[in-house]
CSV table of C-alpha atoms in Angstrom, one decimal:
chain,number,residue,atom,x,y,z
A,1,UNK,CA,-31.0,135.2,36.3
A,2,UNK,CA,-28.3,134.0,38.1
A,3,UNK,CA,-29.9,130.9,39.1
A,4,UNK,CA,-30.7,130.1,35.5
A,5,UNK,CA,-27.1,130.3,34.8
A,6,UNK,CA,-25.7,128.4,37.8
A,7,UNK,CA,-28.1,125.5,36.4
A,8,UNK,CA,-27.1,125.4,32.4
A,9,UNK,CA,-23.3,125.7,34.1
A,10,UNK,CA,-24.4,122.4,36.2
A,11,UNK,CA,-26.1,121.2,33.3
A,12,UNK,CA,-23.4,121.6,30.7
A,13,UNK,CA,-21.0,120.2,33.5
A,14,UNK,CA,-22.9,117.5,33.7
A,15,UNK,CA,-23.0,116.5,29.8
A,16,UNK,CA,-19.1,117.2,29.4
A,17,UNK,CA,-18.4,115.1,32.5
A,18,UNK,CA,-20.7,111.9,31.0
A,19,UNK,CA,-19.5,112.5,27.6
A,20,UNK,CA,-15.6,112.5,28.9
A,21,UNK,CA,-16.5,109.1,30.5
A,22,UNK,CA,-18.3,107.6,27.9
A,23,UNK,CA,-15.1,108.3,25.6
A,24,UNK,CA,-12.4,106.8,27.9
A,25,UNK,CA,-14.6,104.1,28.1
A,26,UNK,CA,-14.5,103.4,24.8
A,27,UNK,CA,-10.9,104.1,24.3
A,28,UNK,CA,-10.3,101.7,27.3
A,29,UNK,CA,-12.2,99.2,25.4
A,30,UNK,CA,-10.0,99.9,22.0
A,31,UNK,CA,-7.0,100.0,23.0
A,32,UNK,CA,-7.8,96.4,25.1
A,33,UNK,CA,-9.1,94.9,21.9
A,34,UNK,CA,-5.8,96.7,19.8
A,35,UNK,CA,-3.3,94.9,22.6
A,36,UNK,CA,-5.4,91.5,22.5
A,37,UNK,CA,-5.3,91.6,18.8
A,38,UNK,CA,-1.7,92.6,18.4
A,39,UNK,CA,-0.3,90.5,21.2
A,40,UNK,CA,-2.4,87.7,22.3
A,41,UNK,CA,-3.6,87.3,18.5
A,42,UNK,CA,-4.9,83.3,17.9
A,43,UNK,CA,-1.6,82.6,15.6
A,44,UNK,CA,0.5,84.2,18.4
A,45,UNK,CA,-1.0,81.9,20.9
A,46,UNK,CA,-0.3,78.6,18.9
A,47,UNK,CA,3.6,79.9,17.9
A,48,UNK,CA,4.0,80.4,21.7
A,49,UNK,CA,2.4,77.3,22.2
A,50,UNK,CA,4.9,75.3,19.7
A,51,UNK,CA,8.1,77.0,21.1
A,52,UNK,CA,7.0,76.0,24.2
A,53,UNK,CA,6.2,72.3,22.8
A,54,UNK,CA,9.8,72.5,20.9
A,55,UNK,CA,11.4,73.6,24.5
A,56,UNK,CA,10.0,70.8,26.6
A,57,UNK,CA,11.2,67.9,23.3
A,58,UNK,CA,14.2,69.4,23.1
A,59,UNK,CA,14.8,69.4,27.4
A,60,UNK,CA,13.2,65.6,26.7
A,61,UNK,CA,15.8,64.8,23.8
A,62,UNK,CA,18.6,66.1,26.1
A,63,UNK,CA,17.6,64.1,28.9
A,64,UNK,CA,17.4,61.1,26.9
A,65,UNK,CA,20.5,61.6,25.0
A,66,UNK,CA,21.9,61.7,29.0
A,67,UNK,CA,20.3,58.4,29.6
A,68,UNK,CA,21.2,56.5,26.5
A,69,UNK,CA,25.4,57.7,26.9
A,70,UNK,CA,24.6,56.5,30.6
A,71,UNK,CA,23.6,53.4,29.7
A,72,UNK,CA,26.4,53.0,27.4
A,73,UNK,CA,28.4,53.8,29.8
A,74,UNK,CA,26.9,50.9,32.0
A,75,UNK,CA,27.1,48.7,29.5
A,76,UNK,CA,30.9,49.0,28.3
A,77,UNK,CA,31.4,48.6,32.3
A,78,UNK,CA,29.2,45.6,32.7
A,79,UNK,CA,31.3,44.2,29.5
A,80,UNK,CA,34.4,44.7,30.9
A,81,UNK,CA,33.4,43.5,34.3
A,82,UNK,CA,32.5,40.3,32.1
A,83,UNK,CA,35.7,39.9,30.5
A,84,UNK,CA,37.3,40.5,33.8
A,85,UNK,CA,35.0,37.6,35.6
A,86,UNK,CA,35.7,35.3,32.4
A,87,UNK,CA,39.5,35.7,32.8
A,88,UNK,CA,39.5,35.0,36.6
A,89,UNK,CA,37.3,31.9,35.4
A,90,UNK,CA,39.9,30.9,32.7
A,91,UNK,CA,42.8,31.2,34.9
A,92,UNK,CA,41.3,29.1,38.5
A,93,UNK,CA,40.1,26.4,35.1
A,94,UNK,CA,43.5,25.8,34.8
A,95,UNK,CA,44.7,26.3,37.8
A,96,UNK,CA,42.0,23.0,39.0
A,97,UNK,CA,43.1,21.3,36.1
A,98,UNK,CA,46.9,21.5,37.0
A,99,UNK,CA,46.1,20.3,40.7
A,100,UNK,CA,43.9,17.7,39.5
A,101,UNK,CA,46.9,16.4,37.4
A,102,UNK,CA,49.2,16.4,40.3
A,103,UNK,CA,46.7,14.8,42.2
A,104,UNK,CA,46.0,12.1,39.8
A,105,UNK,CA,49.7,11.9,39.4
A,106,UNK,CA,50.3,11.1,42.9
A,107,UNK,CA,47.8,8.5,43.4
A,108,UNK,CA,48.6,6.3,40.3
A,109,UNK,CA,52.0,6.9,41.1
A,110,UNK,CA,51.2,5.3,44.3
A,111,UNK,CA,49.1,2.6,43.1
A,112,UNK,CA,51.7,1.8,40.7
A,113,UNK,CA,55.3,2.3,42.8
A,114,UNK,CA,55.7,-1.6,41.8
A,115,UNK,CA,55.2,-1.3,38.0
A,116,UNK,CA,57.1,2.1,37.1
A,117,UNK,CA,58.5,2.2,33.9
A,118,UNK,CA,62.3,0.6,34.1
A,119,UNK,CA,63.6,3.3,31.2
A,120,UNK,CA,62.4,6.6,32.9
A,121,UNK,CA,63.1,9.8,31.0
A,122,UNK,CA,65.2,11.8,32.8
A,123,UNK,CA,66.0,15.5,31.3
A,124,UNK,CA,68.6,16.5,34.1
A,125,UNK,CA,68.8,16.2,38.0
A,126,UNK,CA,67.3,14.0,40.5
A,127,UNK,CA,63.6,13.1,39.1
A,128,UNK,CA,62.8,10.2,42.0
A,129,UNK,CA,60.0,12.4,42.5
A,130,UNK,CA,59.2,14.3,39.5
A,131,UNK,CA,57.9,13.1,36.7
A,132,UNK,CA,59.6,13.5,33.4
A,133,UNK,CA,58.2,16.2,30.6
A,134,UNK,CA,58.0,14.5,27.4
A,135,UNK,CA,55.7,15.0,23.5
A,136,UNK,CA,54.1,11.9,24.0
A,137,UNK,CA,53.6,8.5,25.8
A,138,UNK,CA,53.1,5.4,23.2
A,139,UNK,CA,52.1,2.0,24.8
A,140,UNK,CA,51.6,-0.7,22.3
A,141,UNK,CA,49.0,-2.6,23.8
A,142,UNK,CA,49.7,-6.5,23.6
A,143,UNK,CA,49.7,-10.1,24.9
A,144,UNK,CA,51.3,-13.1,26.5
A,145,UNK,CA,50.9,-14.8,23.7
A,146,UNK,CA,52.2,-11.9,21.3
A,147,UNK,CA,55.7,-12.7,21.5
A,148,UNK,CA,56.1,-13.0,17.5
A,149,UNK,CA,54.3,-9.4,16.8
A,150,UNK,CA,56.4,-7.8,19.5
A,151,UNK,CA,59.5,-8.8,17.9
A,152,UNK,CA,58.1,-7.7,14.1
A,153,UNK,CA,57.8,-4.3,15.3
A,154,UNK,CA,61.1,-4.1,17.4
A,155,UNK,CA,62.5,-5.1,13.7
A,156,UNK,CA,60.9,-2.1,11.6
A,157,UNK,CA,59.2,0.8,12.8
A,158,UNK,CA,60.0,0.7,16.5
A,159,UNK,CA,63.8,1.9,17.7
A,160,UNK,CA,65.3,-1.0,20.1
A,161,UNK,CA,67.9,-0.5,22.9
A,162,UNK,CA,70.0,3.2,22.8
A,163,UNK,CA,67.9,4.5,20.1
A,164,UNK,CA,64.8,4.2,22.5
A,165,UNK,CA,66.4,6.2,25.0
A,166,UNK,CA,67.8,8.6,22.6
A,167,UNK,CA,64.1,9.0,20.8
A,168,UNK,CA,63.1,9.9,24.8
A,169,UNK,CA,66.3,12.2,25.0
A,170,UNK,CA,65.4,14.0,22.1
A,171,UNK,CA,62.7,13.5,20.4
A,172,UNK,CA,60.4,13.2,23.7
A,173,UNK,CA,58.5,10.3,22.9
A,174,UNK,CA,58.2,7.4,25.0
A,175,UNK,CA,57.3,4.0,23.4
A,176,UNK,CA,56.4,0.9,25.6
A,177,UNK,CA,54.7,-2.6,25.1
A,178,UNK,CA,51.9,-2.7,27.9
A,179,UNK,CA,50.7,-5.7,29.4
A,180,UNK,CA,49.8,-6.7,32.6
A,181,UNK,CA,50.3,-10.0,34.9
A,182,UNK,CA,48.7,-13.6,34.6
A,183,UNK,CA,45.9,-14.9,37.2
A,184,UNK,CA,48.5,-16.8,39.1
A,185,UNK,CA,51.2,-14.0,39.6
A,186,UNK,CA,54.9,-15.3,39.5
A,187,UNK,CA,54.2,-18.0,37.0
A,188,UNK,CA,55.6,-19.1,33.8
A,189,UNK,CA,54.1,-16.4,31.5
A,190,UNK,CA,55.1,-13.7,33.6
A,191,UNK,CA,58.5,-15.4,34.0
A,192,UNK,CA,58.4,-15.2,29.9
A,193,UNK,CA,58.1,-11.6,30.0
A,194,UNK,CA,60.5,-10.8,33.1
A,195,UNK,CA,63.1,-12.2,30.5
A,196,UNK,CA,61.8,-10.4,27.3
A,197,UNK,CA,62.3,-7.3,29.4
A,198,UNK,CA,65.3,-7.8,30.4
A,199,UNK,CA,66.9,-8.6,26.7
A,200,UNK,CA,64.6,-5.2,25.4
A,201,UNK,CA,64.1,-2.7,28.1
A,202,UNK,CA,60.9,-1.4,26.5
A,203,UNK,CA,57.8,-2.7,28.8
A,204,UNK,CA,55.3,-0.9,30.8
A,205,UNK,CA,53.8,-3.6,33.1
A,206,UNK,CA,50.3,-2.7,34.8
A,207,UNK,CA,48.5,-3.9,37.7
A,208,UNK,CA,46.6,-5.8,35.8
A,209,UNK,CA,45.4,-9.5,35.2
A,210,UNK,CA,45.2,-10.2,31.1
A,211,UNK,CA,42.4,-11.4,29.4
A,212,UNK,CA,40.9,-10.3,25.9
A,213,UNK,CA,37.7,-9.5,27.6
A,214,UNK,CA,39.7,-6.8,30.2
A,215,UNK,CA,40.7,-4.2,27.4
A,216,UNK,CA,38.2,-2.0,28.8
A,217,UNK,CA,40.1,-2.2,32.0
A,218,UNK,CA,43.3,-2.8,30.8
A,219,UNK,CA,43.3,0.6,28.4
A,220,UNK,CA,42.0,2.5,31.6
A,221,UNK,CA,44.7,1.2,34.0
A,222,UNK,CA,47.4,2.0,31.3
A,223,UNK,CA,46.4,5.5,30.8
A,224,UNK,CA,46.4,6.0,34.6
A,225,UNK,CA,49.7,4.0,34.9
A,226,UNK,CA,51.1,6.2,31.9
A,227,UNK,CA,50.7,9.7,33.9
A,228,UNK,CA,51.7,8.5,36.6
A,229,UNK,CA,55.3,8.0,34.9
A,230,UNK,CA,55.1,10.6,32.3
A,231,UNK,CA,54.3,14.1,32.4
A,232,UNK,CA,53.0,14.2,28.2
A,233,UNK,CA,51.2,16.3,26.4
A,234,UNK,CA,49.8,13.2,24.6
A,235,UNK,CA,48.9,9.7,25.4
A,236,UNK,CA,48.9,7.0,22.4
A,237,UNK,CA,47.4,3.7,22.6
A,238,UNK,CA,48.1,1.2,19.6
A,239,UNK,CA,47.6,-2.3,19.1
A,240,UNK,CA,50.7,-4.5,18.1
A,241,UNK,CA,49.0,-5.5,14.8
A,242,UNK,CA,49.4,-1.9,13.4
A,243,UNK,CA,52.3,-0.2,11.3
A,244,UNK,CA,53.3,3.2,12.1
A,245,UNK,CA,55.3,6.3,10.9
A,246,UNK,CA,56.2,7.8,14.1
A,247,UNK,CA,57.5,11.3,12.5
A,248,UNK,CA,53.8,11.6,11.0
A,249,UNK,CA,52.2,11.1,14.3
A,250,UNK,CA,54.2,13.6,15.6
A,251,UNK,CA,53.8,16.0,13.2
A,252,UNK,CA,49.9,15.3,13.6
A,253,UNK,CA,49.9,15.3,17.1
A,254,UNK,CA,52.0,18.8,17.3
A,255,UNK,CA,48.8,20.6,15.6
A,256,UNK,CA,46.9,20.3,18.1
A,257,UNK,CA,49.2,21.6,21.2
A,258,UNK,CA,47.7,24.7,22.1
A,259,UNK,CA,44.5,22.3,22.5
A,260,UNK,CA,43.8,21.2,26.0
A,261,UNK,CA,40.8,18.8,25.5
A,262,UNK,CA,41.3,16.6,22.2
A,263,UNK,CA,40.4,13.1,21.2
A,264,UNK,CA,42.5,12.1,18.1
A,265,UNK,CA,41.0,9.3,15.7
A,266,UNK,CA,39.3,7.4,12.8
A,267,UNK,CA,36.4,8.7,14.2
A,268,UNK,CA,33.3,5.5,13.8
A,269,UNK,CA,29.8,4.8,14.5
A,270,UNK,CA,29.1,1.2,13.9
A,271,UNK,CA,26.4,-0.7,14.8
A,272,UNK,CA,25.8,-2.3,18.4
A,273,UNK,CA,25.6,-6.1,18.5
A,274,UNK,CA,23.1,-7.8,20.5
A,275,UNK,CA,23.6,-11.3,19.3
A,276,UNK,CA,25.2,-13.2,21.7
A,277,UNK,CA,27.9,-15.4,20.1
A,278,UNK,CA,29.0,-13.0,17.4
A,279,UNK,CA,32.5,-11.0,17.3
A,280,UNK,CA,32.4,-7.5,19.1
A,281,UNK,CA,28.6,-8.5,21.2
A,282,UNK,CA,27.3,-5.5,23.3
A,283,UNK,CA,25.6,-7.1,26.3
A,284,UNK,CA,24.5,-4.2,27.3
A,285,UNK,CA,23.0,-3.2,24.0
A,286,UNK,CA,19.9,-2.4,25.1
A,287,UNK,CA,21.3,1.1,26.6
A,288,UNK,CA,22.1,2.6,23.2
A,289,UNK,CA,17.9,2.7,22.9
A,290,UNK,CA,16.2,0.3,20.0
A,291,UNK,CA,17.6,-2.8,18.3
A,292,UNK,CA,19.6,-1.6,15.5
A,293,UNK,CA,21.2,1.7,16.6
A,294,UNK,CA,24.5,2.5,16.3
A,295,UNK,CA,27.1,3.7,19.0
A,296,UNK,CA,27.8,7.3,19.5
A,297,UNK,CA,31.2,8.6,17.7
A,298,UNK,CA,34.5,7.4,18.5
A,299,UNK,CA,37.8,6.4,17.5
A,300,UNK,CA,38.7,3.1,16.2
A,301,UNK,CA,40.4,1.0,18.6
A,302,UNK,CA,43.6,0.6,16.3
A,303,UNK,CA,45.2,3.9,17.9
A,304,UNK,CA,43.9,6.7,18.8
A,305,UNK,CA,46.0,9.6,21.0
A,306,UNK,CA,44.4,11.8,24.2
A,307,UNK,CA,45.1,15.4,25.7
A,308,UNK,CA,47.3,15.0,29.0
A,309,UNK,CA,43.8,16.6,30.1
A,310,UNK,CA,41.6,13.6,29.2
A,311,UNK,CA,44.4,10.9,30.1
A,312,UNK,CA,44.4,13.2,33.9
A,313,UNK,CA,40.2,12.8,33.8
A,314,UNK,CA,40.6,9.1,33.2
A,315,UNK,CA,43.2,8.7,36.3
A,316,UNK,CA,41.3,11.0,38.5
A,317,UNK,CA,37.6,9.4,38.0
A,318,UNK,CA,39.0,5.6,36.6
A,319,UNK,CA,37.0,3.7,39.4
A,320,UNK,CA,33.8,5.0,38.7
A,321,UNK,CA,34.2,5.1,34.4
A,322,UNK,CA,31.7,2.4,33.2
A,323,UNK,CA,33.4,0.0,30.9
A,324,UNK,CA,31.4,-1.4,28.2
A,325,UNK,CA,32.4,-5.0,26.6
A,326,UNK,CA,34.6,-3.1,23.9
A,327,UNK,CA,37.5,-0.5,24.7
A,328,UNK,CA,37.3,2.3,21.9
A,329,UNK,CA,33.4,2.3,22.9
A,330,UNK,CA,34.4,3.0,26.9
A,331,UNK,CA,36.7,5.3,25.5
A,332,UNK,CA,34.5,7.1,23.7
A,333,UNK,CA,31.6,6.5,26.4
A,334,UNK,CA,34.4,8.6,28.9
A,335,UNK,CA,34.0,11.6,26.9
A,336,UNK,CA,30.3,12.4,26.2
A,337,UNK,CA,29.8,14.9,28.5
A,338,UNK,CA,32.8,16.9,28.8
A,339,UNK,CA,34.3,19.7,26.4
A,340,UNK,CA,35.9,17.1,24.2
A,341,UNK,CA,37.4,18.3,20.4
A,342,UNK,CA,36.7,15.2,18.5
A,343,UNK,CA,39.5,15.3,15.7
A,344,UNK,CA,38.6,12.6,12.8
A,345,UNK,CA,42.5,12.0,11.6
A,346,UNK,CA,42.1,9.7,8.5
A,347,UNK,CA,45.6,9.1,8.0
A,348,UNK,CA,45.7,7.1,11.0
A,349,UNK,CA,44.0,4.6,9.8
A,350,UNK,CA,45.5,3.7,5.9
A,351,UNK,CA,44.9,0.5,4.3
A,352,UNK,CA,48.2,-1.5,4.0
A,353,UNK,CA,49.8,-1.9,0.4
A,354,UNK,CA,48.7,-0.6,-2.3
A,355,UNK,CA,46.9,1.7,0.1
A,356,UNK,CA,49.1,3.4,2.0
A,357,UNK,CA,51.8,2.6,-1.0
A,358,UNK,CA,50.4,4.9,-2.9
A,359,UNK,CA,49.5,7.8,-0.4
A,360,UNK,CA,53.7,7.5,0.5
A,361,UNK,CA,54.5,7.9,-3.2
A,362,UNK,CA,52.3,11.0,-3.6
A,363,UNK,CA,54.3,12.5,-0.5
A,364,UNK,CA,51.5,11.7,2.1
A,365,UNK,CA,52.6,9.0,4.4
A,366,UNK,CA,50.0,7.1,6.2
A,367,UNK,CA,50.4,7.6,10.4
A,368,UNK,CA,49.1,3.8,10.8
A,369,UNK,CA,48.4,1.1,8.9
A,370,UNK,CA,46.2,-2.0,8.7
A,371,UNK,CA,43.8,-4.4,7.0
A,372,UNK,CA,40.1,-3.2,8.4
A,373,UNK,CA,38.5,-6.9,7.7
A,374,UNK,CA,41.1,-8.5,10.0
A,375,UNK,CA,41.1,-5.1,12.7
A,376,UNK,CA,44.9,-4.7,12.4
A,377,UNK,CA,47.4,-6.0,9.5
A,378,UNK,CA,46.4,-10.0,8.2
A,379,UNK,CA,49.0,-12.2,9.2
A,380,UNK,CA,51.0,-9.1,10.8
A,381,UNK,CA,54.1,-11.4,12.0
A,382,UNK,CA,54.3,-11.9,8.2
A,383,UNK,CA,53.5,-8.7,6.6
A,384,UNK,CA,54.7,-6.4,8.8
A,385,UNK,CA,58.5,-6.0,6.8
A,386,UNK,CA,56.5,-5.6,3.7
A,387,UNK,CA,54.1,-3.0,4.7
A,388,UNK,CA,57.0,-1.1,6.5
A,389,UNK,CA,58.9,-1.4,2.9
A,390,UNK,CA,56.7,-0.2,0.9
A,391,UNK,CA,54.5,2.4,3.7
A,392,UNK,CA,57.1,3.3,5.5
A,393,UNK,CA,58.8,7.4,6.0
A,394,UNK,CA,61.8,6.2,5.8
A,395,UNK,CA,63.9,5.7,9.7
A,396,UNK,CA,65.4,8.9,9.4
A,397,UNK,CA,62.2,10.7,9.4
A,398,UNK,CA,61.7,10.9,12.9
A,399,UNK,CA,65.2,12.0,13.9
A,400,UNK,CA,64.6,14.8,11.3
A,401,UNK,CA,61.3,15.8,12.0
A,402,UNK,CA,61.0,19.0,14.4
A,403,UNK,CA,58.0,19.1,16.7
């Protein structure tokens, strides 16, 4: 009996024991699938996923906004280092320049000890070796032969004696007849002019022997021989056929001051002669590429005015500038190259009367004057007292004009 119970007792034991298990098992495995399904849920799993996704962008987004102010930061530096290096450059550009001018000063200056200008400028003190500061150097470019011409501009648009040096003292311009010497130095031409300069004082005399076909060289040597004397801001060449309004050059020439490089003209392009025999023949017009072409642009040779920075280049480098058979073409030829401002002036080169009559009346004086068929005025002995009648500003107009 007893053993009977002692085995249900094991037996009931038993089945409470594996039914106990069997339920914890199967709440273990409901409450796993309850926590799965309310935590781990599929939708849960991609939210977590995107705020994770939205974490890393916005960590990327942070580090690129970083990167991007860096790199501005770089750049305004790298700017400013640039505007820094472009200033230096600026400032040792003119520094050169300034040394190159003294330098060209000094050896034309040498060159020319024996031809210095007898009418210096002088603006106060002892200036034996210091040349004087003046607007502008004009040298009238002219001839042995051009006695007549001379003395037709000394008689209208050109001061003569104490007005010359008073148009230096204050005005600042400089106006000179160039020419050089004959082939047989000492002789009766140069005799002529020894005596001319005497009566006028208003001759620059180069180092130089005159011929028509020697402009090239001539209008080189001049420009060197004119820095050498003068310290300008401008440098004038004109031929002694030509009638000018010297206020009106000034006032032209005074709009381009702040300029360093400019090359002031009727600016051209004619054709380039290769038939020998015939006016204005290029001999070497096969360099300017096929039969026909026309030169490059440059000023008429009538006048034209240069930058005390070009005359200084044409001083410093004048023995190895290749001179064609005409001057405003080696002029020009000088140039290409360099950081030239070509400046096409059309007033300085008028027709004469009724040409330039007109543009006076209408309150725009011509700068220069002449007859393009003949190059310079027809018959300029002549005509010049006409044109300057009837073209002229007036000779008060450069005394009144401020530069």
């Amino acid at each position: 009996m007893g053993a009977v119970w002692a085995g249900r007792h094991q037996k009931v034991a038993g089945g409470v024991s594996a039914r106990w298990v069997f339920f914890l098992c199967v709440s273990c495995f409901s409450l796993g699938v309850l926590v799965v399904n309310r935590v781990w849920s599929v939708p849960d799993l991609v939210k977590a996923s995107e705020k994770a996704d939205r974490y890393q962008r916005g960590n990327s987004e942070v580090h690129i906004n970083c990167e991007k102010k860096k790199a501005s930061f770089q750049n305004d530096d790298i700017l400013d280092q640039v505007s820094q290096t472009h200033d230096v450059i600026m400032s040792l550009d003119r520094t050169i320049s300034n040394l190159e001018m003294q330098l060209a000063a000094a050896r034309a200056s040498q060159a020319t000890k024996q031809y210095k200008s007898p009418m210096p400028t002088k603006t106060g003190g002892d200036m034996s070796n210091e040349r004087p500061k003046v607007f502008f150097v004009m040298g009238i470019i002219t001839a042995f032969s051009s006695r007549k011409r001379r003395d037709s501009i000394r008689e209208t648009w050109m001061p003569r004696g104490e007005k010359l040096r008073k148009l230096e003292e204050d005005k600042g311009i400089v106006m000179r007849f160039v020419i050089g010497h004959s082939a047989t130095a000492g002789g009766v031409l140069d005799r002529a002019i020894d005596a001319e300069e005497e009566q006028h004082q208003d001759f620059l005399r180069l180092d130089h022997v005159e011929g028509y076909h020697e402009l090239s060289s001539k209008t080189q040597i001049y420009f060197s021989t004119a820095v050498a004397n003068w310290d300008a801001e401008f440098y004038v060449k004109v031929d002694d056929d030509v009638h000018v309004n010297l206020g009106t050059i000034g006032s032209i020439l005074s709009r381009y001051r702040s300029k360093p490089r400019v090359y002031i003209g009727c600016m051209k392009s004619g054709p380039v002669l290769s038939k020998q025999g015939v006016k204005y023949h290029e001999p070497e017009y096969w360099k300017f590429g096929e039969e026909g072409n026309k030169y490059f642009r440059h000023a008429t040779g009538q006048l034209y005015a240069i930058s005390k920075d070009l005359a200084t280049f044409i001083s410093v480098n004048r023995h190895i500038l290749h001179k064609f058979a005409n001057e405003d073409v080696s002029l020009g030829s000088w140039f290409i190259g360099l950081d030239v401002e070509h400046i096409d002036e059309r007033s300085l080169c008028c027709g004469t009367p009724p040409d330039c009559e007109w543009k006076a009346q209408a309150g725009n004086p011509c700068a220069a004057s002449f007859d393009w068929s003949c190059s310079g005025i027809c018959k300029s002995v002549e005509r010049m007292e006409e044109v300057h009648q009837r073209c002229g500003e007036g000779d008060g107009a450069v005394w009144h004009s401020s530069f």
